[in-house]
Short mmCIF file of C-alpha atoms in Angstrom, two decimals:
data_model
loop_
_atom_site.label_atom_id
_atom_site.label_comp_id
_atom_site.label_asym_id
_atom_site.label_seq_id
_atom_site.Cartn_x
_atom_site.Cartn_y
_atom_site.Cartn_z
CA UNK A 1 37.97 7.65 -2.04
CA UNK A 2 39.07 7.84 -5.51
CA UNK A 3 42.91 8.01 -5.23
CA UNK A 4 44.13 4.35 -4.52
CA UNK A 5 40.82 2.91 -5.36
CA UNK A 6 42.66 1.55 -8.72
CA UNK A 7 39.63 3.02 -10.56
CA UNK A 8 39.79 4.65 -13.77
CA UNK A 9 39.57 8.53 -13.96
CA UNK A 10 37.38 9.58 -17.15
CA UNK A 11 37.03 13.04 -17.46
CA UNK A 12 33.55 13.91 -19.02
CA UNK A 13 32.58 17.76 -20.28
CA UNK A 14 29.02 18.19 -18.88
CA UNK A 15 28.23 20.99 -21.31
CA UNK A 16 29.40 18.87 -24.25
CA UNK A 17 27.04 15.91 -23.29
CA UNK A 18 24.12 18.31 -23.39
CA UNK A 19 25.38 19.60 -26.90
CA UNK A 20 26.32 16.25 -28.04
CA UNK A 21 22.39 14.83 -27.26
CA UNK A 22 21.27 16.10 -30.34
CA UNK A 23 23.13 13.70 -32.09
CA UNK A 24 21.75 11.01 -29.98
CA UNK A 25 18.21 11.80 -30.47
CA UNK A 26 18.97 12.96 -34.32
CA UNK A 27 21.21 10.10 -35.01
CA UNK A 28 21.47 11.56 -39.06
CA UNK A 29 22.42 15.11 -37.67
CA UNK A 30 25.89 15.96 -39.29
CA UNK A 31 28.50 18.51 -38.03
CA UNK A 32 28.13 21.68 -37.81
CA UNK A 33 24.84 22.24 -36.19
CA UNK A 34 23.82 25.28 -33.70
CA UNK A 35 23.17 24.48 -30.22
CA UNK A 36 21.37 26.64 -27.76
CA UNK A 37 22.58 25.57 -24.43
CA UNK A 38 20.04 26.94 -21.81
CA UNK A 39 20.48 25.11 -18.08
CA UNK A 40 20.37 26.35 -14.61
CA UNK A 41 23.79 28.13 -15.08
CA UNK A 42 24.72 28.41 -18.97
CA UNK A 43 22.91 30.59 -21.30
CA UNK A 44 24.96 29.99 -24.63
CA UNK A 45 24.31 29.64 -28.51
CA UNK A 46 27.31 27.24 -29.77
CA UNK A 47 28.35 26.16 -33.10
CA UNK A 48 29.31 22.62 -32.78
CA UNK A 49 31.86 21.65 -35.27
CA UNK A 50 32.47 18.10 -34.22
CA UNK A 51 33.53 16.24 -30.87
CA UNK A 52 35.71 18.74 -28.84
CA UNK A 53 35.16 21.67 -31.38
CA UNK A 54 32.80 24.53 -30.42
CA UNK A 55 32.87 27.78 -31.38
CA UNK A 56 30.92 30.26 -29.09
CA UNK A 57 28.53 32.64 -30.87
CA UNK A 58 26.94 34.38 -28.17
CA UNK A 59 26.10 34.17 -24.30
CA UNK A 60 25.19 35.77 -21.19
CA UNK A 61 27.02 36.17 -17.54
CA UNK A 62 23.45 36.31 -15.98
CA UNK A 63 22.25 32.79 -15.56
CA UNK A 64 18.71 33.88 -14.88
CA UNK A 65 17.10 32.63 -18.05
CA UNK A 66 18.44 29.03 -17.14
CA UNK A 67 17.27 29.35 -13.29
CA UNK A 68 13.83 30.38 -14.81
CA UNK A 69 13.93 27.44 -17.35
CA UNK A 70 15.04 24.92 -14.54
CA UNK A 71 12.19 26.59 -12.15
CA UNK A 72 9.37 26.18 -14.93
CA UNK A 73 10.28 22.58 -15.38
CA UNK A 74 9.67 21.93 -11.78
CA UNK A 75 6.58 23.55 -11.67
CA UNK A 76 5.50 21.40 -14.76
CA UNK A 77 6.46 18.39 -12.35
CA UNK A 78 9.54 17.70 -14.88
CA UNK A 79 12.42 15.95 -13.67
CA UNK A 80 15.31 18.61 -12.89
CA UNK A 81 19.09 18.01 -12.74
CA UNK A 82 21.17 19.31 -9.59
CA UNK A 83 21.35 22.62 -10.83
CA UNK A 84 20.77 26.33 -9.05
CA UNK A 85 17.76 27.51 -7.12
CA UNK A 86 15.00 25.91 -5.23
#
């Protein structure tokens, strides 16, 4: 589909999008800032130094916290992305 279509490919880092949303909702937020990233498959504590510049401070290999986050959102009737479990 994409190859040969003439469309431009733009690479997007999904997790970076989550981290930078803090600046979208708080335009005065300056670098560096802390990010707690909890989603269906990711649980990380990051130091956001700049666009594309992150230092992983901690995280987990177990995605249970993110899955619980998504499932709770569904129970509350909130819109949830296309991640993990039912």
